[in-house]
Coordinates of N, CA and C in Angstrom, one line a residue:
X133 N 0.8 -1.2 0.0 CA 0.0 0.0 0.0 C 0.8 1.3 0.0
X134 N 2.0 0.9 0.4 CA 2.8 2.1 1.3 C 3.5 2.9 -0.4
X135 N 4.1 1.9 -1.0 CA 4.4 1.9 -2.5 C 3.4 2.5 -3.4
X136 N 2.2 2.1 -3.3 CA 1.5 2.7 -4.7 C 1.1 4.1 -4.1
X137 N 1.0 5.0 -2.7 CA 0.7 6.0 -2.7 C 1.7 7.3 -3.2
X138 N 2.8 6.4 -2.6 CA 4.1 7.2 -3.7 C 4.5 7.1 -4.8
X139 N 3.5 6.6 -5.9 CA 3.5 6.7 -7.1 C 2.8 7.4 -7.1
X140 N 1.4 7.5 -6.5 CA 0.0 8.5 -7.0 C 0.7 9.9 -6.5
X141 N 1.3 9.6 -5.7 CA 1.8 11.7 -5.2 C 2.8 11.7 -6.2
X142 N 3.6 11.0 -7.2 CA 4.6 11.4 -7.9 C 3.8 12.0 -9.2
X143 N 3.2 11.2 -9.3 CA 2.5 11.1 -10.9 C 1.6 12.8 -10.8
X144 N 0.9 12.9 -9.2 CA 0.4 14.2 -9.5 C 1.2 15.2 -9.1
X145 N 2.6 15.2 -8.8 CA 3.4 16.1 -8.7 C 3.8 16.7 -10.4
X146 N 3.9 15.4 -11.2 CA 4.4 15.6 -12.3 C 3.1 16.5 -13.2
X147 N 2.2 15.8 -12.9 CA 1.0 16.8 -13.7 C 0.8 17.8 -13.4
X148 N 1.0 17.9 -12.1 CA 1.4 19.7 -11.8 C 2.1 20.7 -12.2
X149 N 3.6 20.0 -12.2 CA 4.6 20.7 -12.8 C 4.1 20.6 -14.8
X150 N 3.6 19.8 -15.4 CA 3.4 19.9 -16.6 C 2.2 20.9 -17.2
X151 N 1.0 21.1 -16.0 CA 0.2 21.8 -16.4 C 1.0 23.6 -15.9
X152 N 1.7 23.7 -14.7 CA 2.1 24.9 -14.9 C 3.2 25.5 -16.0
X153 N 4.3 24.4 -16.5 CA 4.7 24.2 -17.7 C 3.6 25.1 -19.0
X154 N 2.9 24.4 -19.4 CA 1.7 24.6 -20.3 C 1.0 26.0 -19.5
X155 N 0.8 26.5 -19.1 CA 0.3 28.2 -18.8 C 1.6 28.6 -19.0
X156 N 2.6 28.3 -18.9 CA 4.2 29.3 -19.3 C 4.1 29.7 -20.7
X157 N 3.9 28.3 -21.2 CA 4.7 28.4 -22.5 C 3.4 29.1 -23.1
X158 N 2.4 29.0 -22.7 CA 0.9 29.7 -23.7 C 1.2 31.0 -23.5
X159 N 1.6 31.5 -22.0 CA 2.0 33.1 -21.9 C 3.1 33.9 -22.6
X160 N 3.6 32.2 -23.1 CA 5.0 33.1 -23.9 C 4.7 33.1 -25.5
X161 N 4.2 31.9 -26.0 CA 4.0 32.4 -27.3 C 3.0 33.7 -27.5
X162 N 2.0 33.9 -26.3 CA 1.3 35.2 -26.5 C 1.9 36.5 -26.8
X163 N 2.9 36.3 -25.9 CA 3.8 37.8 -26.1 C 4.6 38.1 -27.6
X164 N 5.5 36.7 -27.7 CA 6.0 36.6 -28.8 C 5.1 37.0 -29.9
X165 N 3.9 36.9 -30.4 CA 2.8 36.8 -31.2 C 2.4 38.1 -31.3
X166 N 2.7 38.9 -30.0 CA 2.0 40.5 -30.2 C 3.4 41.1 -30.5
X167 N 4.3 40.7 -29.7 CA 6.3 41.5 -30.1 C 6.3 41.4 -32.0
X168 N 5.8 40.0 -32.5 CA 5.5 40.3 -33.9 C 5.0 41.4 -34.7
X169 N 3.6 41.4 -34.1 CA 2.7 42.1 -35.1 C 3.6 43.8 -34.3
X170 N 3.7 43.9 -33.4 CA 4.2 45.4 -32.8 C 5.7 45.7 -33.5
X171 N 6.4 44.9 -34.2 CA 7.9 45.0 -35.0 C 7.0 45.2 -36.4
X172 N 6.4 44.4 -36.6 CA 6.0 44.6 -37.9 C 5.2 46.0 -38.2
X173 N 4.3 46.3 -37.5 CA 3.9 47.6 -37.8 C 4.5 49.2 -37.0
X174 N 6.2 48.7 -36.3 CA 6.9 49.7 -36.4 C 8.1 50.0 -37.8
X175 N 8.0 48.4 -38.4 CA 8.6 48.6 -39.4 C 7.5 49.0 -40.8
X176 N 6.4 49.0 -40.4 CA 5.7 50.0 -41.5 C 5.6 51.0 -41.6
X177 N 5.7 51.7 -39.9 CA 5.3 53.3 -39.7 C 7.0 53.8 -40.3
X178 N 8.1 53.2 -40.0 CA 9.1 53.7 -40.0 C 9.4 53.6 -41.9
X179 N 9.2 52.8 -42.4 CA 9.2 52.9 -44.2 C 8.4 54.1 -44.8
X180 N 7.0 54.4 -44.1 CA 6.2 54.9 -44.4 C 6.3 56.4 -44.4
X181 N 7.3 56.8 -43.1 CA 7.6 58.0 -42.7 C 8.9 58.3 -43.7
X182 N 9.9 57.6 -44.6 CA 10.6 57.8 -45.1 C 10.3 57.7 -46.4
X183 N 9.5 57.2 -47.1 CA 8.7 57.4 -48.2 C 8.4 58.3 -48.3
X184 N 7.4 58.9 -47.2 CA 6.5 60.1 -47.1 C 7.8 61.9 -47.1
X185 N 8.6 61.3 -46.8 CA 9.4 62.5 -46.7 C 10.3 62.8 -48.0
X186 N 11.0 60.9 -48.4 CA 10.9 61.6 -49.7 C 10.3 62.4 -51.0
X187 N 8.7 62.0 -50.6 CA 7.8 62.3 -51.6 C 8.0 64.1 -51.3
X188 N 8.3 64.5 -50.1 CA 7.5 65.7 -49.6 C 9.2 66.6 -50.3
X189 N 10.1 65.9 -50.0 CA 11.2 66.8 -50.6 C 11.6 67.3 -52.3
X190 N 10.7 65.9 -52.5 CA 11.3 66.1 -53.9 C 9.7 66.8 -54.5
X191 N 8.6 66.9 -53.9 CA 7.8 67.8 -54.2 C 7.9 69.5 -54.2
X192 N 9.0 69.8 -53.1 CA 9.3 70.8 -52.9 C 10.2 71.3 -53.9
X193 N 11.1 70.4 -53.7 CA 12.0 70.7 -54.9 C 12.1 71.1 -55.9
X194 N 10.9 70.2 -56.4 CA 10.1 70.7 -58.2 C 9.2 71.9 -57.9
X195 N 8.8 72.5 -57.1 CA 7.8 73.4 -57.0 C 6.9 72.9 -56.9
X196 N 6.5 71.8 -56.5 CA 5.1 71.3 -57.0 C 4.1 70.7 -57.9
X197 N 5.7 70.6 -58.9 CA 5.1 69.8 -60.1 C 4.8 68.5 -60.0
X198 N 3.6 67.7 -60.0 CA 3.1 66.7 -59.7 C 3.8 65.8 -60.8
X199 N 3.7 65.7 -62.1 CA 4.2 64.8 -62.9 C 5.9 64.7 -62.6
X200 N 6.6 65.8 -62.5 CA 8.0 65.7 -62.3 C 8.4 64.9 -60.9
X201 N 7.6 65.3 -59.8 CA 7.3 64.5 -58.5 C 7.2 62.8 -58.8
X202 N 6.2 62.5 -59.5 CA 5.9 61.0 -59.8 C 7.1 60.4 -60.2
X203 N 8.1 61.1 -61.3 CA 8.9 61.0 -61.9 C 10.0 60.1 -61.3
X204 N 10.4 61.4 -60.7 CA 11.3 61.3 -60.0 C 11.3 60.6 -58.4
X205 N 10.4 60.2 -57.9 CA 9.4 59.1 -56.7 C 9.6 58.0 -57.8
X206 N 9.8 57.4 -58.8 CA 9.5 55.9 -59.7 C 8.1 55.9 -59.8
X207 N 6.9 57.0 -59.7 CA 5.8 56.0 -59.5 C 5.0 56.6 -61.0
X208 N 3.6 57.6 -60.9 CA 3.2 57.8 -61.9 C 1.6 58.9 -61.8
X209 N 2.2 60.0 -62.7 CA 1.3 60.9 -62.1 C -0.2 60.8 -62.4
X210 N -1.4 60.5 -62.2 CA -2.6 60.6 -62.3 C -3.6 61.5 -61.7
X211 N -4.9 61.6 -61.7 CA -6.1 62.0 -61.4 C -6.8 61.7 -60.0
X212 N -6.8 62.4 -59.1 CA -7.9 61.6 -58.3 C -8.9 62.4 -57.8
X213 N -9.9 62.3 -57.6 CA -11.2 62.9 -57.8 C -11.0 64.6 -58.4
X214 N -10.2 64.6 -59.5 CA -10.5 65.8 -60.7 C -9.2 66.3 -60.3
X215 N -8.5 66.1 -59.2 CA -6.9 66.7 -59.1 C -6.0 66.3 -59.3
X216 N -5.0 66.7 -60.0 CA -3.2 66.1 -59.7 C -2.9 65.3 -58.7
X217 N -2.4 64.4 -59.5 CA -1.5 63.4 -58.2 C -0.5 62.7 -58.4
X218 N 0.3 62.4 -57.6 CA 1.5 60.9 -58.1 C 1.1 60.0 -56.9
X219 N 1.2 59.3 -57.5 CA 1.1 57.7 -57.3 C 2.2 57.1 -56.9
X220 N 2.4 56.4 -55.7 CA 4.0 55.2 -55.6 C 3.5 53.7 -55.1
X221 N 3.5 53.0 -55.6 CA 3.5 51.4 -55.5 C 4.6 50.9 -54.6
X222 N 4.1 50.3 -53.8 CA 5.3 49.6 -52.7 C 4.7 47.9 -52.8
X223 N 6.1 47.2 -52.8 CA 5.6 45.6 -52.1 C 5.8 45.6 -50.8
X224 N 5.7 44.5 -50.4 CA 5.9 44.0 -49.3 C 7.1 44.2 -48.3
X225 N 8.1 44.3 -49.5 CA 9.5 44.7 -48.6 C 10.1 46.3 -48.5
X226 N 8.9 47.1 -49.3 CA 9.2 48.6 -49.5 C 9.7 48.7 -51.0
X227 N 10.1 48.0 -51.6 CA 10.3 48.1 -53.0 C 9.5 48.6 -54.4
X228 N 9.4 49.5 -54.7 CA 9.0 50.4 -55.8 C 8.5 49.5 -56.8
X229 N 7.0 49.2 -56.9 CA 6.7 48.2 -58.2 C 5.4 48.7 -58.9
X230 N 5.0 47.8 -59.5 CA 3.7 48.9 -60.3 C 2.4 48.0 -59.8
X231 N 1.5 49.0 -60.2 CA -0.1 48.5 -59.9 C -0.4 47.2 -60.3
X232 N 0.4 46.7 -61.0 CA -0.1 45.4 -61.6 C 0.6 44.0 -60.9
X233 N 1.9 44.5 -60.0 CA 2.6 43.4 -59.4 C 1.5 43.4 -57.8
X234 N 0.3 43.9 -57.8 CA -0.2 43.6 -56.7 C 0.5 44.3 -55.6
X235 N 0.6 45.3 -55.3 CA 1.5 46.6 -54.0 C 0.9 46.2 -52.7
X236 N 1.4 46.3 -51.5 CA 1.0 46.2 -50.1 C 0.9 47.6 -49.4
X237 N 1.5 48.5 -50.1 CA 1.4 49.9 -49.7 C 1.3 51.1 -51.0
X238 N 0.5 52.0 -50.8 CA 0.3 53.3 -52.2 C 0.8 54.7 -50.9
X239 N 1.5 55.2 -51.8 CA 1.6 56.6 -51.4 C 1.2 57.5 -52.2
X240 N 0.3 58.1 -51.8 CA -0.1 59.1 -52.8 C 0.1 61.0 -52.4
X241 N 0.4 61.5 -53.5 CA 0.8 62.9 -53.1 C -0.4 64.2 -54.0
X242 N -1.4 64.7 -53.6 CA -2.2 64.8 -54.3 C -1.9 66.6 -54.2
X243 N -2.0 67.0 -55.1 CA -2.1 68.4 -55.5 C -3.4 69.5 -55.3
X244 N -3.8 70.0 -53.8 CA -4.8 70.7 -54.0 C -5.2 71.9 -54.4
X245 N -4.0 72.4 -54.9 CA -4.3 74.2 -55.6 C -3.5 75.2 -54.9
X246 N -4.1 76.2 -55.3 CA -3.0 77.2 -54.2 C -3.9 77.5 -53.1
X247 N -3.2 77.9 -52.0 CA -3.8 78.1 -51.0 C -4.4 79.6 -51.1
X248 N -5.6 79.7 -49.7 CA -6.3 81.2 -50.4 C -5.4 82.1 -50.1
X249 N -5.4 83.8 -50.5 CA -4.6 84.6 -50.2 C -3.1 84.4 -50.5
X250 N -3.1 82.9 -51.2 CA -1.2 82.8 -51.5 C -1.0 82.3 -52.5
X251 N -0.8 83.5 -53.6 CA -1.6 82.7 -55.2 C -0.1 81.6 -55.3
X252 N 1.1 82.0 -54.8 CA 2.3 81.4 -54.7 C 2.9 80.3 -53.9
X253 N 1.8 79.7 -53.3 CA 2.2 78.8 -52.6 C 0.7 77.5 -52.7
X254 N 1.1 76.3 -53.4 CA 0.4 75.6 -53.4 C 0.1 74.5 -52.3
X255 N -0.7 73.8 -52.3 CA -1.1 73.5 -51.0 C -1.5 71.6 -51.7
X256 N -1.2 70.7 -50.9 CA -1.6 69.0 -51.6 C -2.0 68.5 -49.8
X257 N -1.5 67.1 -50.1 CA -2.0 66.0 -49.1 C -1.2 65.3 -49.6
X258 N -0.5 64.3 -48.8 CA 0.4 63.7 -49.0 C 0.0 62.6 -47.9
X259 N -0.2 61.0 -48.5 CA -1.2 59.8 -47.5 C 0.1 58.7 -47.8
X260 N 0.0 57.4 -46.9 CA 0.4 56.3 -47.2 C -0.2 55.2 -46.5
X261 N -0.8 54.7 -47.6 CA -2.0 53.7 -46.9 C -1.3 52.2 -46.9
X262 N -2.1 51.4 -46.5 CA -1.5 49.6 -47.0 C -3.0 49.2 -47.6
X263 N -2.5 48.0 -48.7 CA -3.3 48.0 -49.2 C -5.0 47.6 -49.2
X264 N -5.2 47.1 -47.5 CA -6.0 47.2 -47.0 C -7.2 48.6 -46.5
X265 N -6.5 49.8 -47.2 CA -7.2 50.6 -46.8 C -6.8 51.7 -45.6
X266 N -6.0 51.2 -44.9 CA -5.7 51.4 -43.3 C -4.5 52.4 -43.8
X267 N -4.6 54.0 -43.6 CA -4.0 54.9 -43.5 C -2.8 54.4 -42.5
X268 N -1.5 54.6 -43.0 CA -0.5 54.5 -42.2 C -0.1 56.1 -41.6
X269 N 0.3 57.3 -42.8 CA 0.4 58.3 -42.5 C 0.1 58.9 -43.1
X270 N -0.4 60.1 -42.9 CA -1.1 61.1 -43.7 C -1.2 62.5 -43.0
X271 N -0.6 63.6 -44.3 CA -0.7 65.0 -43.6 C -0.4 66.5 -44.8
X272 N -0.7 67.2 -44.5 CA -1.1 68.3 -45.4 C 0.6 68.8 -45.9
X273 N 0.7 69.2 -47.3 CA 1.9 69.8 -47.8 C 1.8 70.8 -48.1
X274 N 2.8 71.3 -48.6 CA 2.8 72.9 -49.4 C 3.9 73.4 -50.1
X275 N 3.9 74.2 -51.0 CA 5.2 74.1 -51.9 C 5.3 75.8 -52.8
X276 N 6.3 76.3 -52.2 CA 6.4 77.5 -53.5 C 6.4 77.0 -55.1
X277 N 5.5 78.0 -55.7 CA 5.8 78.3 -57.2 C 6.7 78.6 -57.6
X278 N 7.8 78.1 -58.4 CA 8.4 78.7 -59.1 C 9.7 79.2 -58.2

């Protein structure tokens, strides 16, 4: 008798130790799982912010010329609801590709006119979304004429 009760306290020592085992390791892949998605979308905001500044310098640069901007961004100047714009296609790894290789990210740099009272100073919007929709960054520009 004396024998089998020291198996039954070993066996539930061991279950013990296995089930608190199993709450560790679930607490750990949880964390690991969020430390993912939280690298990954500091490594979007941080591409995003550097895109967006390229766009915004070499916007300045040109004065504001939207086609020369696209140009010189790799991307391509278009229309969007009746205004100037350049367009930039990103994949997955931040790499410059076109609308047709399927993009993970658009930056777009839109041209809103001149601002009132400043017939010399034009005024856009400058966004960088993923291709889900979900605005990464987005904020207002402006650019001397000439």
């Amino acid at each position: 008798m004396e024998r089998r009760s020291r198996s039954t306290l070993f066996l539930m020592e061991q279950l013990i130790v296995v089930a608190v085992f199993a709450i560790c390791a679930a607490a750990c892949v949880r964390i690991l799982t969020a430390s993912y998605y939280m690298a990954t979308d500091t490594r979007d905001i941080g591409n995003a912010i550097e895109a967006a500044e390229n766009g915004v310098e070499r916007y300045k640069a040109v004065s504001g010329d939207i086609g020369v901007t696209a140009r010189l961004l790799g991307g391509s100047p278009v229309t969007i609801d009746g205004t100037p714009a350049a367009v930039v296609y990103y994949d997955k790894d931040w790499s410059i590709c076109t609308a047709e290789d399927e993009p993970e990210y658009i930056l777009s740099l839109k041209n809103n006119g001149s601002g009132a009272g400043a017939s010399t100073l034009l005024q856009g919007e400058l966004s960088v979304v993923k291709k889900t929709g979900e605005v990464i960054i987005a904020f207002p520009i402006a650019a001397q004429k000439g």
